[in-house]
PDB file of C-alpha atoms in Angstrom:
ATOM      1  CA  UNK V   1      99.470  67.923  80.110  1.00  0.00           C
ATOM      2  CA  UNK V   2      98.124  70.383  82.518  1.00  0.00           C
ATOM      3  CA  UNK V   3      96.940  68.758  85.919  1.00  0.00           C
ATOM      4  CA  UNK V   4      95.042  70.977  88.402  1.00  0.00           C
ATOM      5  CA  UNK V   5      95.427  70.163  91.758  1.00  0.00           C
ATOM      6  CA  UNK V   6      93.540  73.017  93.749  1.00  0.00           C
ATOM      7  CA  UNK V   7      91.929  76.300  93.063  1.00  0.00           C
ATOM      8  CA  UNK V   8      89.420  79.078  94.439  1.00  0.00           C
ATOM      9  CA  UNK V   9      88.065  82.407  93.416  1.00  0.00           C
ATOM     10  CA  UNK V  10      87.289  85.309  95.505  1.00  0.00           C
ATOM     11  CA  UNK V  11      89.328  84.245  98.457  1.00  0.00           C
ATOM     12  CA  UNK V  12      89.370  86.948 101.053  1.00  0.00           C
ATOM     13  CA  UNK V  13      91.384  87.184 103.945  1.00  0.00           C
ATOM     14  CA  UNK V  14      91.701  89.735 106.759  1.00  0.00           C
ATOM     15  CA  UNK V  15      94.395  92.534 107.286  1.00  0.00           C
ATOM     16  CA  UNK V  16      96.330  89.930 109.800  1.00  0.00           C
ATOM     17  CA  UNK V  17      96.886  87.469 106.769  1.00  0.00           C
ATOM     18  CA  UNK V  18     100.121  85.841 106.490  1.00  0.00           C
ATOM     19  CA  UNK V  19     101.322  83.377 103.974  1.00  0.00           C
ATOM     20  CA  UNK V  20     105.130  82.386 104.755  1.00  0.00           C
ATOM     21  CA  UNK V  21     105.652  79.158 102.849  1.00  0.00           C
ATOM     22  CA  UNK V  22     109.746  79.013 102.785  1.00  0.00           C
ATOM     23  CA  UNK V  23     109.616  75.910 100.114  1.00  0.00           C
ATOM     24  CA  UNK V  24     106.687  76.730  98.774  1.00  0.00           C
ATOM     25  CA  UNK V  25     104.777  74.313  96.935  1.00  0.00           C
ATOM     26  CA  UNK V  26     105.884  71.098  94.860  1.00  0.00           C
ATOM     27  CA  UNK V  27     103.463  72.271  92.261  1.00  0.00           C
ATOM     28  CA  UNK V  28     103.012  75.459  90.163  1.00  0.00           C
ATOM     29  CA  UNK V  29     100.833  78.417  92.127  1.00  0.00           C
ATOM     30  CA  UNK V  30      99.013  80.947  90.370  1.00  0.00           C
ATOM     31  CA  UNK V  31      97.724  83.997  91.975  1.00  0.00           C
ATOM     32  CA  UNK V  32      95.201  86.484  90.769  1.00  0.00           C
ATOM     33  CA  UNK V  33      95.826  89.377  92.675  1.00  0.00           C
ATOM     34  CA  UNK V  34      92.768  91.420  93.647  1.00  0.00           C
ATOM     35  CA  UNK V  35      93.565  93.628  96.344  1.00  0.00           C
ATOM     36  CA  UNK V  36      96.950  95.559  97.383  1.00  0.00           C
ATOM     37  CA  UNK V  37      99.523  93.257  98.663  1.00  0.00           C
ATOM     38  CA  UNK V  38     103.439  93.059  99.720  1.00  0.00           C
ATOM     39  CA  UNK V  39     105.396  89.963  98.252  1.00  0.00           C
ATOM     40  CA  UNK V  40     108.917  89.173  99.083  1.00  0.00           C
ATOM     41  CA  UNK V  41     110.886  87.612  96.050  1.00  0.00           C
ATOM     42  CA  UNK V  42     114.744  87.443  96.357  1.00  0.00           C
ATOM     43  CA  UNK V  43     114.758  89.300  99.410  1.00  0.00           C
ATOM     44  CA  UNK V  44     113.592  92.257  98.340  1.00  0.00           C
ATOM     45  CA  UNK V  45     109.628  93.732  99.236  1.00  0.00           C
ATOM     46  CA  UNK V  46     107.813  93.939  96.557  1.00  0.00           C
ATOM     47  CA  UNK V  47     104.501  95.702  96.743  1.00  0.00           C
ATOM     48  CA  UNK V  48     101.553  94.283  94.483  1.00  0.00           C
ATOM     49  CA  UNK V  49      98.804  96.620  92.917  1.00  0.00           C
ATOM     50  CA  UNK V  50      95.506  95.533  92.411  1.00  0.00           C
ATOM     51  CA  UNK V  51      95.035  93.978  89.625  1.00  0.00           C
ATOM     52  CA  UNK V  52      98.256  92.081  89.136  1.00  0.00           C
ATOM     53  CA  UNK V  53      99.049  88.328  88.980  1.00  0.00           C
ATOM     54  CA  UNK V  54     102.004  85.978  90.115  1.00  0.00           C
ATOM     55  CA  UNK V  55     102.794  82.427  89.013  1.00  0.00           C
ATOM     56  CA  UNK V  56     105.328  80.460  91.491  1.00  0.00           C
ATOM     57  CA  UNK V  57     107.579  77.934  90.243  1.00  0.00           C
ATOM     58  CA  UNK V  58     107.327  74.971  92.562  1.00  0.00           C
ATOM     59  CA  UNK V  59     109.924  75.301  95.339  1.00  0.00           C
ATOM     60  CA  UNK V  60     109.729  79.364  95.466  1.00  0.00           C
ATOM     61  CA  UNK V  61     109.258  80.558  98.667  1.00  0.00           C
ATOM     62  CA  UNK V  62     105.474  81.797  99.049  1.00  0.00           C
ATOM     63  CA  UNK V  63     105.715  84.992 101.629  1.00  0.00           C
ATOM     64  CA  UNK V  64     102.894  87.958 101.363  1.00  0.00           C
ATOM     65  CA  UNK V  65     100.605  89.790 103.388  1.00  0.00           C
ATOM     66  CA  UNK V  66      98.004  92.701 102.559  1.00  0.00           C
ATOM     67  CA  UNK V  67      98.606  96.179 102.181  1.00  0.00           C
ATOM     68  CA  UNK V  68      95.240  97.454 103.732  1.00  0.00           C
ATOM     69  CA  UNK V  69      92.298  95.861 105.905  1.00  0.00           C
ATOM     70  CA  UNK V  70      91.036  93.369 103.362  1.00  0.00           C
ATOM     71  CA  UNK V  71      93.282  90.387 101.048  1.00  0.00           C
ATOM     72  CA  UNK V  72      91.697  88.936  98.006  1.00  0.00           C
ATOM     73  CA  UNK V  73      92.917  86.950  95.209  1.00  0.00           C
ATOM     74  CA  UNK V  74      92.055  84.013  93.172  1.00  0.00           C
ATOM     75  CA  UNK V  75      94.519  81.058  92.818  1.00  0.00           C
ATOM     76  CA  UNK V  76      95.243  77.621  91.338  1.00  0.00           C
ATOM     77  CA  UNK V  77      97.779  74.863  91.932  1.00  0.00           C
ATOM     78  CA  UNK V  78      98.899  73.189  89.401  1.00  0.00           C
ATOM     79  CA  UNK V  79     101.268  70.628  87.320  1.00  0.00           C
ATOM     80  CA  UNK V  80     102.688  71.146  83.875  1.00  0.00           C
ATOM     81  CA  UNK V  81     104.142  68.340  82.327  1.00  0.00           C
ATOM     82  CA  UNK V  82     104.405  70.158  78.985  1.00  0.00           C
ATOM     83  CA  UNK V  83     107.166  73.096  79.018  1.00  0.00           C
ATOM     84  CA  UNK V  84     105.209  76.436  79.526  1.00  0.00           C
ATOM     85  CA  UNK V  85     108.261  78.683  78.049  1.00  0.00           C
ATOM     86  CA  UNK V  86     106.462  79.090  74.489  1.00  0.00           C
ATOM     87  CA  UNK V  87     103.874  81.496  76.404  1.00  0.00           C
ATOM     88  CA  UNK V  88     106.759  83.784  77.857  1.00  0.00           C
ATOM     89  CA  UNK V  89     105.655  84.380  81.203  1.00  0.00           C
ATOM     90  CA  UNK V  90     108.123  85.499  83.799  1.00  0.00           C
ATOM     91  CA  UNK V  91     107.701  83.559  86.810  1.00  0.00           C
ATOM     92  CA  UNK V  92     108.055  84.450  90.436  1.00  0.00           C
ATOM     93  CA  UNK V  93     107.347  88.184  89.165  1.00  0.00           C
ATOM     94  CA  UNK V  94     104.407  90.555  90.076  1.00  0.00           C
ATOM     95  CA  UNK V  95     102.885  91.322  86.497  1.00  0.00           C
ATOM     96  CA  UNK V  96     100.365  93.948  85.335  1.00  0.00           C
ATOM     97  CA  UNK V  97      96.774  92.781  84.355  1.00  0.00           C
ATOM     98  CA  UNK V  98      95.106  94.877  82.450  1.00  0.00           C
ATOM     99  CA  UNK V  99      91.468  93.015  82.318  1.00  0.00           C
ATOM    100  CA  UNK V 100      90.988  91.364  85.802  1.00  0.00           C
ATOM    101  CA  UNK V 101      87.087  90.773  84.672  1.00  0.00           C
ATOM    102  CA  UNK V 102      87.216  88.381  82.059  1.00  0.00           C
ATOM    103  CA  UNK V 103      90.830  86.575  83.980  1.00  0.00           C
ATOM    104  CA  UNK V 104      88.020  86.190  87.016  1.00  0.00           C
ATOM    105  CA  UNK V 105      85.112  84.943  84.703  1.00  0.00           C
ATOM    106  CA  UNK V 106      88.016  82.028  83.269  1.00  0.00           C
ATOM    107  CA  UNK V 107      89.395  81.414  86.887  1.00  0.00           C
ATOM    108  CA  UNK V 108      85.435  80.994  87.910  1.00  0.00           C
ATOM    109  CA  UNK V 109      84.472  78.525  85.094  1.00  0.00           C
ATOM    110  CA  UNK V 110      87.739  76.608  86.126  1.00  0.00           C
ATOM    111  CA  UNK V 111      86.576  76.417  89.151  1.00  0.00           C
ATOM    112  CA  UNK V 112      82.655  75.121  88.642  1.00  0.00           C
ATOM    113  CA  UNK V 113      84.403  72.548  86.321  1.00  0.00           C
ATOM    114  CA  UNK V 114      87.012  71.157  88.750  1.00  0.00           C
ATOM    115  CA  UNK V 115      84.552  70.579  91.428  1.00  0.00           C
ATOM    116  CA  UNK V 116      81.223  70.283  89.345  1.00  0.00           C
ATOM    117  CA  UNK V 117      81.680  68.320  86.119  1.00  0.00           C
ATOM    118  CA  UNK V 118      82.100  64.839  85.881  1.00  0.00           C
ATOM    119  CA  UNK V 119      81.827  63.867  81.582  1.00  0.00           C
ATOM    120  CA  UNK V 120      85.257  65.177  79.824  1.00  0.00           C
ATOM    121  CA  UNK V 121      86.271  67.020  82.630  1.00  0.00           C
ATOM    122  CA  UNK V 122      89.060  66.726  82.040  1.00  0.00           C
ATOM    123  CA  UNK V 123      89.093  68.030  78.234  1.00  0.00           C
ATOM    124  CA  UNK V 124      86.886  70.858  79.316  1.00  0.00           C
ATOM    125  CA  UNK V 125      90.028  71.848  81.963  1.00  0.00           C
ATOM    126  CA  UNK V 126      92.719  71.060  79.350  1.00  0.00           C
ATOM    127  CA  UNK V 127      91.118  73.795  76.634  1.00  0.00           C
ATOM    128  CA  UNK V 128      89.997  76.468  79.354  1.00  0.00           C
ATOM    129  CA  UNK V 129      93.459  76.249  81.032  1.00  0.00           C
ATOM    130  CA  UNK V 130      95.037  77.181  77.787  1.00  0.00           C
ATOM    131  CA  UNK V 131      92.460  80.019  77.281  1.00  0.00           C
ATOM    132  CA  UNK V 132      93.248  81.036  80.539  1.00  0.00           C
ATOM    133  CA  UNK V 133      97.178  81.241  79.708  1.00  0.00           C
ATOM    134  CA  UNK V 134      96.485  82.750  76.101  1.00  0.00           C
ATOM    135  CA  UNK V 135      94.733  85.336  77.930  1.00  0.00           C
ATOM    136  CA  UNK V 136      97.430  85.990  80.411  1.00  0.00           C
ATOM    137  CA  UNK V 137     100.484  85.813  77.615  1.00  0.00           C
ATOM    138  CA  UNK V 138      98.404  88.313  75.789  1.00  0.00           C
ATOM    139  CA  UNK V 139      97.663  90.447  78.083  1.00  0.00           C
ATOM    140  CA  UNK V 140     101.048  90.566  79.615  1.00  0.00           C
ATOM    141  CA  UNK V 141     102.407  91.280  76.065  1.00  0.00           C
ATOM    142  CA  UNK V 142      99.639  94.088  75.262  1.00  0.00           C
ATOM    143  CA  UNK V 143     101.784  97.465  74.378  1.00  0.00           C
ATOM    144  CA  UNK V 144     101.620  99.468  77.397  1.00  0.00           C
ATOM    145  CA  UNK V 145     101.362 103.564  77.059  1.00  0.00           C
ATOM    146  CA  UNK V 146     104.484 105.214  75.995  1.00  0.00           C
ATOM    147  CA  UNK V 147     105.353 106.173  80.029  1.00  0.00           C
ATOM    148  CA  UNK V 148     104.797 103.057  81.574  1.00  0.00           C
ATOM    149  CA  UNK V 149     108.276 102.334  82.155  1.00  0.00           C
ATOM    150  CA  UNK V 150     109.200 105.890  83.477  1.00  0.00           C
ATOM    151  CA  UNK V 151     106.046 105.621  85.699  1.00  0.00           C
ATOM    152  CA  UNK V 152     107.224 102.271  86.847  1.00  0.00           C
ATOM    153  CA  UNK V 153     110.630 103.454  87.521  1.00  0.00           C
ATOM    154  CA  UNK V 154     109.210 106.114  89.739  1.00  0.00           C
ATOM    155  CA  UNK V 155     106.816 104.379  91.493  1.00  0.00           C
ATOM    156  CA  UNK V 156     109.629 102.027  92.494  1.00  0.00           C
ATOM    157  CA  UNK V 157     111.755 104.973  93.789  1.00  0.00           C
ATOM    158  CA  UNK V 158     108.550 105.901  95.657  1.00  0.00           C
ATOM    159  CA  UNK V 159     108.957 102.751  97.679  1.00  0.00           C
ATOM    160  CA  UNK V 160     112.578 102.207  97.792  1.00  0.00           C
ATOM    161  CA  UNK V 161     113.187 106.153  99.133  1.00  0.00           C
ATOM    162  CA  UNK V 162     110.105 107.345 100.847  1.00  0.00           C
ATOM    163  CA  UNK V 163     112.015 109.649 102.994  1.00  0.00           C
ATOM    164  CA  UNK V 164     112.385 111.875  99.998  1.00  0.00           C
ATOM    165  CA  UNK V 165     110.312 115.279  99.331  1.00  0.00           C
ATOM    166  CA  UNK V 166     107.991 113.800  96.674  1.00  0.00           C
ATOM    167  CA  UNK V 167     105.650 116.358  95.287  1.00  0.00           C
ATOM    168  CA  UNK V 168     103.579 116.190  92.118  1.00  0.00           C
ATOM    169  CA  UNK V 169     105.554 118.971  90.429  1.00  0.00           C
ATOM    170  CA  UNK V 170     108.858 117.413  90.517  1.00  0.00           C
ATOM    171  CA  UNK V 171     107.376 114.138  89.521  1.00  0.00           C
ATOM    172  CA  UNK V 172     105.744 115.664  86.446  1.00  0.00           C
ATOM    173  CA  UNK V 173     108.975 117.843  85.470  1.00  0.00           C
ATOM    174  CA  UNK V 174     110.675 113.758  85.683  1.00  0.00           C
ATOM    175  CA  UNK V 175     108.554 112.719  83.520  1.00  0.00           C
ATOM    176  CA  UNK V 176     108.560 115.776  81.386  1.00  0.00           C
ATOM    177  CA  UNK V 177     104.414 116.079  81.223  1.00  0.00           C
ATOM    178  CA  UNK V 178     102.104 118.642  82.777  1.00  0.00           C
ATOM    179  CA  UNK V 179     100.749 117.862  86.507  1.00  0.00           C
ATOM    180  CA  UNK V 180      97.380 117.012  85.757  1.00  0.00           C
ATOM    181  CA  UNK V 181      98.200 114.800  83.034  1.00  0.00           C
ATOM    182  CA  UNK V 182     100.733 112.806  85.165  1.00  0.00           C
ATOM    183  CA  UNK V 183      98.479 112.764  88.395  1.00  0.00           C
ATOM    184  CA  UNK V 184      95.567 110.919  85.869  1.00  0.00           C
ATOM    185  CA  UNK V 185      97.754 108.979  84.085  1.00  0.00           C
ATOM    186  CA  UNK V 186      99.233 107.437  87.765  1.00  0.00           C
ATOM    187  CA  UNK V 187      95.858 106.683  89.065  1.00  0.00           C
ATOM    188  CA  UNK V 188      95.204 105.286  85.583  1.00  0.00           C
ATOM    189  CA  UNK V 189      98.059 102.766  85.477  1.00  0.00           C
ATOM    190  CA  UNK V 190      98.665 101.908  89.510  1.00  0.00           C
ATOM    191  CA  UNK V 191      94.944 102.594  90.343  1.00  0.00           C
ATOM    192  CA  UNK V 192      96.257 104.414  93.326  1.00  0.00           C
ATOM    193  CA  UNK V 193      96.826 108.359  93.206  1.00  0.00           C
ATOM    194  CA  UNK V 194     100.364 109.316  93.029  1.00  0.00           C
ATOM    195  CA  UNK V 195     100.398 111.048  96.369  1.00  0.00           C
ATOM    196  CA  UNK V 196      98.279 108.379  98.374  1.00  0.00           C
ATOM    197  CA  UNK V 197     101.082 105.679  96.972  1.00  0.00           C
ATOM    198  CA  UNK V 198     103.987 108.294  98.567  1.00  0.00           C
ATOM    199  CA  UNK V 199     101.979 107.987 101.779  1.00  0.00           C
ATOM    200  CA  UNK V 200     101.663 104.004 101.470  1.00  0.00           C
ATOM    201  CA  UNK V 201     105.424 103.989 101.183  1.00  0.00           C
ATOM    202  CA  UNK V 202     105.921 105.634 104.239  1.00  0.00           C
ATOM    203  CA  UNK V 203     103.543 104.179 106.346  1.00  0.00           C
ATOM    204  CA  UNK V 204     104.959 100.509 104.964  1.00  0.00           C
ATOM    205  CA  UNK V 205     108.363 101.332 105.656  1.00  0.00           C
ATOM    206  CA  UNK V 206     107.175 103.086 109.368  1.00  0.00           C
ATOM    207  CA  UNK V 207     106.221  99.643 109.909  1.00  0.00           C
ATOM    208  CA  UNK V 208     109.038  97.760 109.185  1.00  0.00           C
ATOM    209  CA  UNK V 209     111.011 100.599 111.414  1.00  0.00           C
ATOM    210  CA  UNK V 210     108.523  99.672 114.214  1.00  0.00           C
ATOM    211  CA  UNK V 211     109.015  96.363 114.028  1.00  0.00           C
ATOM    212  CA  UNK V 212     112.631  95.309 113.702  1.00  0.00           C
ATOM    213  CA  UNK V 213     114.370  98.235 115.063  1.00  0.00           C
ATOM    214  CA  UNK V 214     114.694 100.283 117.922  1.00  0.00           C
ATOM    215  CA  UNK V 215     114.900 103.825 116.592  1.00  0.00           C
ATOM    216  CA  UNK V 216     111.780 105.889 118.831  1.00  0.00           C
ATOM    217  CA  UNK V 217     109.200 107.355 116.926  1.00  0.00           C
ATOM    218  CA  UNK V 218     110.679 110.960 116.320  1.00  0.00           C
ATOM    219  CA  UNK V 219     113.166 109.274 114.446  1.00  0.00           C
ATOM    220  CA  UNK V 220     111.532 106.996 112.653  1.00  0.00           C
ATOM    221  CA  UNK V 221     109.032 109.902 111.554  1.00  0.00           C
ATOM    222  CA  UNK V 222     112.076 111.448 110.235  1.00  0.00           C
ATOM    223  CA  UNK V 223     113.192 108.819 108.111  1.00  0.00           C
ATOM    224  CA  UNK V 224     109.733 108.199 106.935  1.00  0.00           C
ATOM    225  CA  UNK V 225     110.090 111.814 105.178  1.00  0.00           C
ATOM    226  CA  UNK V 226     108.066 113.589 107.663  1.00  0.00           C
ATOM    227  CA  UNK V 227     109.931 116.630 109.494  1.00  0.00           C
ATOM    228  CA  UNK V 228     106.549 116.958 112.308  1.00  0.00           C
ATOM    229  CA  UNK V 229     105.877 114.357 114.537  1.00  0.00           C
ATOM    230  CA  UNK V 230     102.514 115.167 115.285  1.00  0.00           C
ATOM    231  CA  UNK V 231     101.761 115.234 111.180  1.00  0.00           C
ATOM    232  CA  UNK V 232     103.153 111.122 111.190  1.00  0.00           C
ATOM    233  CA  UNK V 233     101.635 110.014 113.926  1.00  0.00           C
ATOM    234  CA  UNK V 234      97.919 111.384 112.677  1.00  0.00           C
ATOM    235  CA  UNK V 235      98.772 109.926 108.838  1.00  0.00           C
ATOM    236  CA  UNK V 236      99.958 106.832 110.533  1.00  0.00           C
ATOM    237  CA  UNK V 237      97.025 105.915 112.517  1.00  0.00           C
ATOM    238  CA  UNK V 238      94.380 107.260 109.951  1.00  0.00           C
ATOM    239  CA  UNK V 239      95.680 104.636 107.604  1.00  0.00           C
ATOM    240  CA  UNK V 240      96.258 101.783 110.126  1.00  0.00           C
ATOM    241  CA  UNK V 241      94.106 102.504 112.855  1.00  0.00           C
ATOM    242  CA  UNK V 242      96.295 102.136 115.444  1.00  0.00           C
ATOM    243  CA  UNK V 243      98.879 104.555 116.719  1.00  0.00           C
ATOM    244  CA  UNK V 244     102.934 104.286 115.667  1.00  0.00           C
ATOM    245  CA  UNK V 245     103.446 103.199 119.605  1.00  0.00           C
ATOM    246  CA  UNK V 246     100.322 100.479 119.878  1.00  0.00           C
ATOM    247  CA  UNK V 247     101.287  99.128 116.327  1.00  0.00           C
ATOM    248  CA  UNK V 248     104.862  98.851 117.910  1.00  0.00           C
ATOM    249  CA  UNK V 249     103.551  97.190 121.357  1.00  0.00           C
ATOM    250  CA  UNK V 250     101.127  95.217 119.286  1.00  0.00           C
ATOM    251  CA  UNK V 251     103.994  93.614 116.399  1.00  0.00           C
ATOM    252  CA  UNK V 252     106.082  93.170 119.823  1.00  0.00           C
ATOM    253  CA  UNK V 253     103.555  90.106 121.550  1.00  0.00           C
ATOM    254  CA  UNK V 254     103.579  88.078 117.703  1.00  0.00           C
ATOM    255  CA  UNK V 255     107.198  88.271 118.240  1.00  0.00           C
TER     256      UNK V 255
END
């Protein structure tokens, strides 16, 4: 028997948004991602696309932030007496979505029933919840396009070596398809363009350089895969609004 404890839609948070929840909760949490975000699961940052969805097992450490000015998701707490394996879903794992409008429609009837309804509440919740988790199981399991993998693979590169020379010829050689079909077909599947994800990278990792180390910024530039100064410090402040030095000065006083 499913037992909802909690939920929302359309929560929105600003760009200084922090969840750090080292034992998480002692229930299940289910997050519909709606805006770019940065997770870390197993000690490794993970970055979260639009559109994607996490379930937490209770006791997981809850510990995410945006990637941009804005944080938005929809979430639940919940208990499951009934084992959940028969659906297949991988917990403690950013997942794809492929139809965020009709996941937000079920998340927002949910919601109106859980605070709303009083007669068979309770059977409304039960049959919704397991529409809700159909839905997710199915579209989890929908067949993606024959390059998703590759593309995945890549974009995870991206992030894990953003001091390399990405360019969208090499990419497209990699993937062994012409430029313009691989620059659609990114934007299509990450709903980011390839090249504005390479800069993402860079500026996230900048960050993190900023923050726990003491390298100065000519260095950090470097290992951010920029060979001019001048060229990192423009990009970096265009996407953060703040200069590599005042971000630095600024991460400095929360510490």
């Amino acid at each position: 028997m499913i037992q909802i404890k909690n939920m929302g839609v359309d929560g929105t948070h600003g760009s200084d948004f922090l969840v750090n929840r080292p034992n998480g909760y002692d229930c299940y949490l289910f997050l519909l991602i709606r805006t770019p975000a940065y997770f870390k699961l197993n000690g490794n940052t993970i970055h979260a696309p639009s559109n994607s969805m996490i379930i937490f097992r209770p006791g997981s450490p809850h510990f995410y932030y945006p990637d941009g000015n804005i944080y938005m998701n929809d979430w639940m707490q919940f208990y499951a007496d009934d084992d959940l394996s028969h659906l297949k879903i991988t917990y403690d794992t950013i997942l794809p979505v492929s139809d965020m409008t009709s996941l937000n429609l079920l998340f927002q009837l949910l919601t109106q029933i859980f605070y709303s309804v009083k007669k068979n509440k309770d059977i409304l919740l039960h049959y919704l919840f397991q529409i809700l988790f159909l839905s997710v199981h199915n579209q989890i399991y929908e067949k993606p396009h024959s390059l998703y993998n590759q593309l995945l693979e890549l974009r995870q590169q991206i992030y894990r070596y953003p001091e390399k020379n990405w360019n969208i010829k090499d990419m497209a050689e990699q993937l062994h398809i012409s430029k313009g079909y691989f620059q659609s077909l990114y934007k299509e599947t990450f709903d980011v363009s390839c090249i504005n994800d390479v800069i993402n990278s860079r500026v996230h990792h900048a960050k993190e350089l900023l923050t726990f180390s003491n390298m100065s910024i000519k260095e950090i530039s470097y290992h951010c895969g920029y060979h001019n100064e001048e060229h990192f410090m423009r990009q970096f402040k265009k996407i953060t609004n703040l200069s590599p030095s005042t971000f630095r000065k600024e991460t400095q006083k929360c510490t």
